[in-house]
Amino acid sequence: MKIKLEKFEGPLDLLCQLIDSQKLDITEVALAEVAEQYIEYLDEIEEVNPEDLADFLVVASRLLYLKSRALLPGLDSLDEDTTDLEEQLKLYKKFYDASKLIEKILDKGEMSFARKEERAMVNYKFVPRASLNTELLKKTLLGIIGGIEVKQRLPERSMKEVISIKQKIQEIRDVFRDRQEAGFGDVLKDSSNRKEVIISFLGLLELVKQRYIHIDQGEMFGSIVIRKKDI
Amino acid sequence: MLTSIIESVLFVSNKPISIKELARICERKKDEIELALDSLKEKYGSEESGINLLQNGENLEMVTNPKNSQLISGLVKDEVKSELTRPQLETLTVIAYRGPISKLELEQIRGVNCSLILRNLLIKGLVMVEEDKVVDNNTYSISMEFMRHLGINSFEELPNYVELSKSEELDDVIKESKEID
């Protein structure tokens, strides 16, 4: 099943459809269950307006939190706002359903008409008040500026892109294309800096999780041997 | 008689008129006006009435019975029909049930940024805005025009209005989002 993101009005809409397609009710359990699919969809979109994406990511993080809570029941008492997403989604669903009813009403095409406003035949002229002067303009502008709530600026930090875990995983898979066994050193040999070493390590962990490889370390600080799992 | 005066004023008026204005014109108190309006609403509320009395918050307007729309639309041919997109429809639905509503509350329900969509709806004249001194704290409600499109005389006529307009969970969700801010 492939669904393109543009088809969704927003993250809640995407969630609703995912849960619907699994024939589940909106519950915390159901949310945790579709978390992975939700993130897969986000993965598939390549270019999207960053602001729109942000809304989707907020929901993604809440889903991941729910999922980790399902896996680690000990987290339970930490936070009480976990049912938020469930409630929010149920509420969204109600309005979504209501919008379908509204659509039906509109489709009936039974509308009322009011008297038309007659076009003004008078030619309006701009007559400034006698009190209008530059001082008043200044005051007005200051009033407008005063009404704007000062937003807290978050300090900007930029990340230097080294290499993505995804790329790294592909590189590691390439190493094992024609061999069964390699040392951690083989995986690291092209790494140019510490960050890349860390990413390689994360990549290895991910591959272990996917049961693609198996890691052995004979003794503490000994060399790490990586073996490809037989499939 | 007050009811008769108000009826005549509404009849000649070519744009929505507020209870406050009616009170000024008739030189009577607002609650007297409201009482008179109740009997007018009853008079124009029947299925057979060719004229309906539409109320949107403080504003009133005499409109034609939506059942006659087909014939009447042939007579007044300037309504430009343009299709609503799904997100627009969804946004209008939330505003209809919960208006006047702030952008923040609207976004809390829909889960997405609604700036652009509100601007488009304002341009189309389907939504009205009430400006607040604090920027971004404006409240939005449905316009008279969109009410006429729906063919309703008050929001209470919307399906499941009571449930959706006064949902406790909604108030909870909105309250929580405010606390976070």
Short mmCIF file of C-alpha atoms in Angstrom, two decimals:
data_model
loop_
_atom_site.label_atom_id
_atom_site.label_comp_id
_atom_site.label_asym_id
_atom_site.label_seq_id
_atom_site.Cartn_x
_atom_site.Cartn_y
_atom_site.Cartn_z
CA MET A 1 0.00 0.00 0.00
CA LYS A 2 1.53 3.28 -1.08
CA ILE A 3 0.05 6.58 -0.11
CA LYS A 4 1.49 9.86 -1.25
CA LEU A 5 1.83 12.50 1.39
CA GLU A 6 0.28 15.27 -0.68
CA LYS A 7 -2.99 13.45 -0.35
CA PHE A 8 -3.10 14.23 3.35
CA GLU A 9 -4.38 17.44 4.81
CA GLY A 10 -2.08 17.07 7.75
CA PRO A 11 -0.48 14.68 10.20
CA LEU A 12 -3.78 13.90 11.93
CA ASP A 13 -5.40 13.07 8.63
CA LEU A 14 -2.54 10.71 7.77
CA LEU A 15 -2.85 9.04 11.18
CA CYS A 16 -6.60 8.63 10.82
CA GLN A 17 -6.22 6.94 7.47
CA LEU A 18 -3.47 4.64 8.71
CA ILE A 19 -5.55 3.53 11.66
CA ASP A 20 -8.58 3.20 9.44
CA SER A 21 -6.73 1.06 6.92
CA GLN A 22 -5.80 -1.34 9.74
CA LYS A 23 -9.41 -1.38 10.83
CA LEU A 24 -8.40 -0.29 14.32
CA ASP A 25 -10.12 2.06 16.73
CA ILE A 26 -8.31 5.14 17.90
CA THR A 27 -6.47 3.95 20.99
CA GLU A 28 -3.00 4.37 22.39
CA VAL A 29 -2.18 0.82 21.33
CA ALA A 30 -3.31 1.47 17.78
CA LEU A 31 -1.20 4.61 17.66
CA ALA A 32 1.90 2.77 18.79
CA GLU A 33 1.17 0.15 16.16
CA VAL A 34 1.05 2.53 13.22
CA ALA A 35 4.05 4.59 14.39
CA GLU A 36 6.42 2.77 12.11
CA GLN A 37 4.22 3.10 9.03
CA TYR A 38 3.74 6.77 9.76
CA ILE A 39 7.48 7.33 9.80
CA GLU A 40 7.91 5.28 6.64
CA TYR A 41 5.60 7.69 4.83
CA LEU A 42 7.59 10.65 6.02
CA ASP A 43 10.69 8.91 4.77
CA GLU A 44 9.26 8.67 1.28
CA ILE A 45 8.64 12.31 0.69
CA GLU A 46 11.61 14.04 -0.72
CA GLU A 47 10.75 17.68 -0.98
CA VAL A 48 8.28 19.31 1.25
CA ASN A 49 7.88 22.76 2.69
CA PRO A 50 9.83 22.71 5.98
CA GLU A 51 6.96 24.33 7.86
CA ASP A 52 4.54 21.63 6.78
CA LEU A 53 7.05 18.97 7.60
CA ALA A 54 7.45 20.37 11.12
CA ASP A 55 3.79 19.61 11.88
CA PHE A 56 4.29 16.05 10.72
CA LEU A 57 7.45 15.64 12.76
CA VAL A 58 5.82 16.85 15.97
CA VAL A 59 3.30 14.04 15.66
CA ALA A 60 6.05 11.58 14.72
CA SER A 61 7.91 12.32 17.94
CA ARG A 62 4.77 11.79 19.99
CA LEU A 63 4.16 8.49 18.23
CA LEU A 64 7.68 7.33 18.97
CA TYR A 65 7.21 8.25 22.57
CA LEU A 66 4.01 6.20 22.72
CA LYS A 67 5.75 3.30 21.09
CA SER A 68 8.69 3.37 23.46
CA ARG A 69 6.26 3.53 26.34
CA ALA A 70 4.55 0.44 25.02
CA LEU A 71 7.90 -1.32 24.90
CA LEU A 72 9.15 -0.06 28.26
CA PRO A 73 6.21 -0.10 30.64
CA GLY A 74 8.42 1.44 33.35
CA LEU A 75 8.14 4.81 31.61
CA ASP A 76 4.48 4.82 32.43
CA SER A 77 4.39 7.15 35.38
CA LEU A 78 6.78 9.68 33.90
CA ASP A 79 4.34 11.67 31.93
CA GLU A 80 0.63 12.03 31.94
CA ASP A 81 0.10 13.83 28.70
CA THR A 82 0.54 10.71 26.62
CA THR A 83 -3.17 10.30 26.06
CA ASP A 84 -3.14 13.73 24.43
CA LEU A 85 -2.53 12.45 20.98
CA GLU A 86 -5.30 9.90 21.28
CA GLU A 87 -7.76 12.53 22.46
CA GLN A 88 -6.65 15.01 19.87
CA LEU A 89 -7.08 12.47 17.13
CA LYS A 90 -10.54 11.44 18.31
CA LEU A 91 -11.55 15.06 18.33
CA TYR A 92 -10.10 15.65 14.90
CA LYS A 93 -12.06 12.64 13.65
CA LYS A 94 -15.29 14.15 14.93
CA PHE A 95 -14.74 17.34 12.99
CA TYR A 96 -13.56 15.38 10.00
CA ASP A 97 -16.85 13.47 10.03
CA ALA A 98 -18.76 16.71 10.52
CA SER A 99 -17.03 18.23 7.50
CA LYS A 100 -18.40 15.35 5.42
CA LEU A 101 -21.91 16.28 6.56
CA ILE A 102 -21.28 19.93 5.76
CA GLU A 103 -20.09 18.89 2.34
CA LYS A 104 -23.38 17.07 1.79
CA ILE A 105 -25.33 20.15 2.80
CA LEU A 106 -23.33 22.25 0.34
CA ASP A 107 -23.79 19.66 -2.39
CA LYS A 108 -27.54 19.95 -2.10
CA GLY A 109 -27.05 23.47 -3.46
CA GLU A 110 -29.88 24.87 -1.42
CA MET A 111 -28.65 28.31 -0.54
CA SER A 112 -30.27 31.54 0.53
CA PHE A 113 -29.88 34.85 -1.22
CA ALA A 114 -29.80 38.26 0.33
CA ARG A 115 -30.44 41.66 -1.13
CA LYS A 116 -27.46 42.77 -3.13
CA GLU A 117 -25.47 45.66 -1.83
CA GLU A 118 -25.83 48.46 -4.28
CA ARG A 119 -22.62 49.73 -5.69
CA ALA A 120 -21.87 53.07 -4.19
CA MET A 121 -22.36 55.74 -6.82
CA VAL A 122 -20.62 58.33 -4.73
CA ASN A 123 -17.01 59.01 -5.44
CA TYR A 124 -15.21 58.70 -2.19
CA LYS A 125 -12.46 61.12 -1.52
CA PHE A 126 -9.81 60.66 1.09
CA VAL A 127 -10.22 63.37 3.67
CA PRO A 128 -7.69 63.05 6.45
CA ARG A 129 -8.71 64.07 9.90
CA ALA A 130 -7.43 67.47 10.94
CA SER A 131 -5.49 65.79 13.71
CA LEU A 132 -3.54 63.62 11.31
CA ASN A 133 0.12 64.44 11.45
CA THR A 134 3.39 62.56 11.42
CA GLU A 135 3.37 62.29 15.21
CA LEU A 136 0.06 60.38 15.06
CA LEU A 137 1.43 58.05 12.40
CA LYS A 138 4.45 57.36 14.58
CA LYS A 139 2.24 56.65 17.58
CA THR A 140 0.05 54.30 15.55
CA LEU A 141 3.05 52.37 14.31
CA LEU A 142 4.47 52.09 17.83
CA GLY A 143 1.07 50.83 18.96
CA ILE A 144 1.14 48.11 16.34
CA ILE A 145 4.68 47.14 17.23
CA GLY A 146 3.71 47.06 20.90
CA GLY A 147 0.96 44.58 20.07
CA ILE A 148 3.35 42.09 18.62
CA GLU A 149 4.33 39.53 21.17
CA VAL A 150 8.06 39.25 21.29
CA LYS A 151 8.93 35.78 20.23
CA GLN A 152 11.82 34.14 21.96
CA ARG A 153 14.54 33.50 19.52
CA LEU A 154 16.09 30.12 19.80
CA PRO A 155 19.84 30.18 19.41
CA GLU A 156 20.77 29.03 15.96
CA ARG A 157 23.09 26.14 15.56
CA SER A 158 23.98 24.53 12.36
CA MET A 159 25.00 20.95 11.94
CA LYS A 160 27.74 19.95 9.65
CA GLU A 161 26.64 17.09 7.58
CA VAL A 162 29.21 14.33 7.64
CA ILE A 163 27.50 11.31 6.25
CA SER A 164 24.06 9.92 6.94
CA ILE A 165 23.51 6.68 8.76
CA LYS A 166 21.58 5.50 5.74
CA GLN A 167 24.62 6.02 3.50
CA LYS A 168 26.85 4.37 6.06
CA ILE A 169 24.64 1.32 6.29
CA GLN A 170 24.83 0.97 2.53
CA GLU A 171 28.62 1.19 2.71
CA ILE A 172 28.75 -1.50 5.37
CA ARG A 173 26.47 -3.71 3.30
CA ASP A 174 28.87 -3.18 0.39
CA VAL A 175 31.78 -4.37 2.53
CA PHE A 176 29.91 -7.62 3.06
CA ARG A 177 28.92 -8.09 -0.52
CA ASP A 178 31.66 -10.58 -1.21
CA ARG A 179 32.85 -11.59 2.25
CA GLN A 180 31.36 -13.17 5.33
CA GLU A 181 33.55 -11.64 7.98
CA ALA A 182 35.29 -8.33 8.65
CA GLY A 183 36.86 -6.42 11.49
CA PHE A 184 35.50 -3.17 12.86
CA GLY A 185 38.66 -1.62 11.41
CA ASP A 186 37.57 -2.58 7.88
CA VAL A 187 34.37 -0.71 8.33
CA LEU A 188 36.18 2.33 9.67
CA LYS A 189 39.01 2.48 7.24
CA ASP A 190 37.57 5.28 5.13
CA SER A 191 36.35 7.31 8.08
CA SER A 192 37.93 10.72 8.12
CA ASN A 193 36.88 11.94 11.54
CA ARG A 194 35.44 10.98 14.87
CA LYS A 195 31.86 11.79 13.89
CA GLU A 196 32.06 9.38 11.03
CA VAL A 197 33.36 6.68 13.38
CA ILE A 198 30.35 7.23 15.61
CA ILE A 199 27.99 7.06 12.65
CA SER A 200 29.64 3.82 11.51
CA PHE A 201 29.08 2.38 14.95
CA LEU A 202 25.42 3.42 14.93
CA GLY A 203 25.10 1.89 11.48
CA LEU A 204 26.50 -1.38 12.79
CA LEU A 205 24.06 -1.39 15.69
CA GLU A 206 21.20 -0.82 13.28
CA LEU A 207 22.34 -3.74 11.12
CA VAL A 208 22.58 -5.95 14.20
CA LYS A 209 19.04 -4.95 15.04
CA GLN A 210 17.95 -5.84 11.52
CA ARG A 211 19.68 -9.20 12.05
CA TYR A 212 21.88 -8.64 9.05
CA ILE A 213 25.14 -9.04 10.95
CA HIS A 214 26.40 -10.48 14.16
CA ILE A 215 29.07 -8.89 16.34
CA ASP A 216 31.68 -10.64 18.46
CA GLN A 217 34.21 -9.24 20.83
CA GLY A 218 36.42 -11.82 22.54
CA GLU A 219 37.70 -9.69 25.37
CA MET A 220 37.27 -6.20 26.71
CA PHE A 221 38.75 -3.66 24.26
CA GLY A 222 39.58 -6.57 21.96
CA SER A 223 38.99 -6.21 18.26
CA ILE A 224 35.41 -6.47 17.12
CA VAL A 225 34.62 -9.12 14.58
CA ILE A 226 31.63 -8.67 12.39
CA ARG A 227 29.99 -11.63 10.69
CA LYS A 228 27.27 -11.65 8.17
CA LYS A 229 24.30 -13.73 9.27
CA ASP A 230 23.35 -16.60 7.06
CA ILE A 231 20.04 -15.95 5.50
CA MET B 1 -45.19 48.11 17.16
CA LEU B 2 -41.55 47.25 17.61
CA THR B 3 -41.68 43.91 15.75
CA SER B 4 -43.22 45.61 12.76
CA ILE B 5 -40.60 48.37 12.71
CA ILE B 6 -37.73 45.88 12.92
CA GLU B 7 -39.29 43.81 10.14
CA SER B 8 -39.43 46.86 7.87
CA VAL B 9 -35.87 47.89 8.71
CA LEU B 10 -34.58 44.40 7.92
CA PHE B 11 -36.58 44.38 4.70
CA VAL B 12 -35.07 47.55 3.26
CA SER B 13 -31.57 46.95 4.50
CA ASN B 14 -29.23 45.69 1.78
CA LYS B 15 -26.60 44.38 4.17
CA PRO B 16 -26.54 42.57 7.50
CA ILE B 17 -27.62 44.71 10.40
CA SER B 18 -26.58 44.25 14.03
CA ILE B 19 -28.78 44.15 17.10
CA LYS B 20 -26.96 47.24 18.33
CA GLU B 21 -27.84 49.15 15.16
CA LEU B 22 -31.46 48.05 15.43
CA ALA B 23 -31.53 49.29 19.00
CA ARG B 24 -30.16 52.64 17.86
CA ILE B 25 -32.61 52.97 14.97
CA CYS B 26 -35.64 51.99 17.04
CA GLU B 27 -34.43 53.85 20.12
CA ARG B 28 -35.05 50.82 22.30
CA LYS B 29 -32.96 48.62 24.56
CA LYS B 30 -31.09 45.64 23.17
CA ASP B 31 -33.08 43.05 25.12
CA GLU B 32 -36.34 44.51 23.83
CA ILE B 33 -34.98 44.13 20.31
CA GLU B 34 -33.97 40.55 21.01
CA LEU B 35 -37.43 39.72 22.27
CA ALA B 36 -39.02 41.18 19.16
CA LEU B 37 -36.56 39.28 17.00
CA ASP B 38 -37.65 36.02 18.59
CA SER B 39 -41.17 36.49 17.33
CA LEU B 40 -39.89 37.49 13.89
CA LYS B 41 -37.73 34.38 13.75
CA GLU B 42 -40.78 32.33 14.50
CA LYS B 43 -42.75 34.08 11.79
CA TYR B 44 -40.07 33.44 9.17
CA GLY B 45 -38.98 30.04 10.48
CA SER B 46 -41.59 27.90 8.78
CA GLU B 47 -40.91 25.72 5.75
CA GLU B 48 -43.43 27.63 3.66
CA SER B 49 -41.96 31.05 4.27
CA GLY B 50 -40.25 32.48 1.19
CA ILE B 51 -38.14 34.70 3.41
CA ASN B 52 -35.94 33.45 6.26
CA LEU B 53 -34.30 35.45 8.99
CA LEU B 54 -30.64 34.59 9.27
CA GLN B 55 -28.73 35.32 12.46
CA ASN B 56 -24.96 35.11 12.79
CA GLY B 57 -23.90 36.20 16.26
CA GLU B 58 -25.01 39.83 16.53
CA ASN B 59 -25.88 40.23 12.87
CA LEU B 60 -29.19 39.69 11.11
CA GLU B 61 -30.24 39.54 7.51
CA MET B 62 -33.35 38.65 5.57
CA VAL B 63 -32.63 35.96 3.01
CA THR B 64 -34.58 33.75 0.63
CA ASN B 65 -35.65 30.26 1.62
CA PRO B 66 -32.86 27.85 0.56
CA LYS B 67 -35.48 25.51 -0.92
CA ASN B 68 -36.03 28.03 -3.70
CA SER B 69 -32.36 28.36 -4.54
CA GLN B 70 -32.58 26.85 -7.99
CA LEU B 71 -35.05 29.38 -9.33
CA ILE B 72 -33.59 32.31 -7.47
CA SER B 73 -30.05 31.60 -8.60
CA GLY B 74 -31.30 31.96 -12.17
CA LEU B 75 -32.49 35.42 -11.26
CA VAL B 76 -29.38 36.67 -9.49
CA LYS B 77 -26.57 35.38 -11.57
CA ASP B 78 -23.50 36.85 -9.99
CA GLU B 79 -22.65 34.16 -7.46
CA VAL B 80 -19.30 32.86 -8.56
CA LYS B 81 -19.14 29.25 -7.56
CA SER B 82 -15.74 27.87 -6.88
CA GLU B 83 -15.07 24.50 -5.40
CA LEU B 84 -13.79 24.27 -1.86
CA THR B 85 -10.71 22.15 -1.27
CA ARG B 86 -10.78 19.49 1.46
CA PRO B 87 -8.62 21.50 3.87
CA GLN B 88 -10.79 24.57 3.29
CA LEU B 89 -13.93 22.59 3.99
CA GLU B 90 -12.38 21.11 7.11
CA THR B 91 -11.32 24.53 8.36
CA LEU B 92 -14.75 26.02 7.69
CA THR B 93 -16.34 23.14 9.59
CA VAL B 94 -14.25 23.75 12.69
CA ILE B 95 -14.93 27.49 12.56
CA ALA B 96 -18.67 26.95 12.05
CA TYR B 97 -18.97 24.76 15.14
CA ARG B 98 -16.45 26.50 17.35
CA GLY B 99 -16.37 30.11 16.16
CA PRO B 100 -15.37 32.66 17.14
CA ILE B 101 -12.13 30.74 17.39
CA SER B 102 -8.48 31.80 17.49
CA LYS B 103 -5.93 30.55 15.02
CA LEU B 104 -4.14 28.72 17.82
CA GLU B 105 -7.25 26.76 18.80
CA LEU B 106 -8.01 25.99 15.19
CA GLU B 107 -4.52 24.66 14.65
CA GLN B 108 -4.76 22.61 17.82
CA ILE B 109 -7.76 20.80 16.36
CA ARG B 110 -6.46 20.39 12.83
CA GLY B 111 -2.86 19.67 13.77
CA VAL B 112 -1.46 21.88 11.02
CA ASN B 113 -0.54 25.47 10.47
CA CYS B 114 -3.61 27.30 9.16
CA SER B 115 -2.31 30.79 8.28
CA LEU B 116 -2.48 30.39 4.55
CA ILE B 117 -5.84 28.71 4.52
CA LEU B 118 -7.40 31.38 6.73
CA ARG B 119 -6.11 34.06 4.42
CA ASN B 120 -7.66 32.35 1.41
CA LEU B 121 -10.99 31.92 3.18
CA LEU B 122 -10.94 35.59 4.19
CA ILE B 123 -10.31 36.61 0.58
CA LYS B 124 -13.20 34.43 -0.56
CA GLY B 125 -15.37 36.17 2.01
CA LEU B 126 -16.36 32.91 3.71
CA VAL B 127 -14.76 33.81 7.02
CA MET B 128 -14.69 37.01 9.07
CA VAL B 129 -11.97 38.11 11.40
CA GLU B 130 -12.23 40.05 14.62
CA GLU B 131 -8.93 41.73 15.29
CA ASP B 132 -7.40 41.63 18.71
CA LYS B 133 -4.81 44.06 20.02
CA VAL B 134 -2.41 41.19 20.47
CA VAL B 135 -1.20 40.18 17.04
CA ASP B 136 -2.03 36.53 16.24
CA ASN B 137 -4.83 36.50 18.76
CA ASN B 138 -7.54 37.41 16.26
CA THR B 139 -10.69 35.34 16.29
CA TYR B 140 -12.38 33.94 13.24
CA SER B 141 -16.02 33.20 12.53
CA ILE B 142 -18.15 32.16 9.59
CA SER B 143 -19.38 34.97 7.32
CA MET B 144 -22.99 35.68 6.46
CA GLU B 145 -22.16 34.61 2.95
CA PHE B 146 -21.07 31.10 3.93
CA MET B 147 -24.16 30.77 6.12
CA ARG B 148 -26.27 31.57 3.08
CA HIS B 149 -24.39 28.92 1.10
CA LEU B 150 -25.26 26.41 3.79
CA GLY B 151 -28.85 27.59 3.74
CA ILE B 152 -29.04 27.74 7.53
CA ASN B 153 -30.55 30.47 9.66
CA SER B 154 -28.45 29.80 12.75
CA PHE B 155 -25.53 27.58 13.65
CA GLU B 156 -27.75 25.47 15.89
CA GLU B 157 -29.16 23.99 12.68
CA LEU B 158 -25.83 22.29 11.93
CA PRO B 159 -25.77 18.51 12.44
CA ASN B 160 -24.56 17.45 15.93
CA TYR B 161 -24.15 21.10 16.86
CA VAL B 162 -24.56 20.63 20.60
CA GLU B 163 -22.02 17.84 20.81
CA LEU B 164 -19.37 19.50 18.69
CA SER B 165 -19.70 23.04 19.93
CA LYS B 166 -19.45 22.20 23.59
CA SER B 167 -17.12 19.28 23.78
CA GLU B 168 -15.36 18.94 27.11
CA GLU B 169 -12.47 17.05 25.66
CA LEU B 170 -11.97 19.83 23.18
CA ASP B 171 -11.81 22.38 25.93
CA ASP B 172 -9.30 20.16 27.71
CA VAL B 173 -7.11 19.80 24.66
CA ILE B 174 -7.19 23.53 24.03
CA LYS B 175 -6.46 24.32 27.64
CA GLU B 176 -3.48 22.01 27.66
CA SER B 177 -2.07 23.58 24.53
CA LYS B 178 -2.35 26.99 26.14
CA GLU B 179 -0.53 25.78 29.22
CA ILE B 180 2.28 24.50 27.06
CA ASP B 181 2.58 27.89 25.44
#
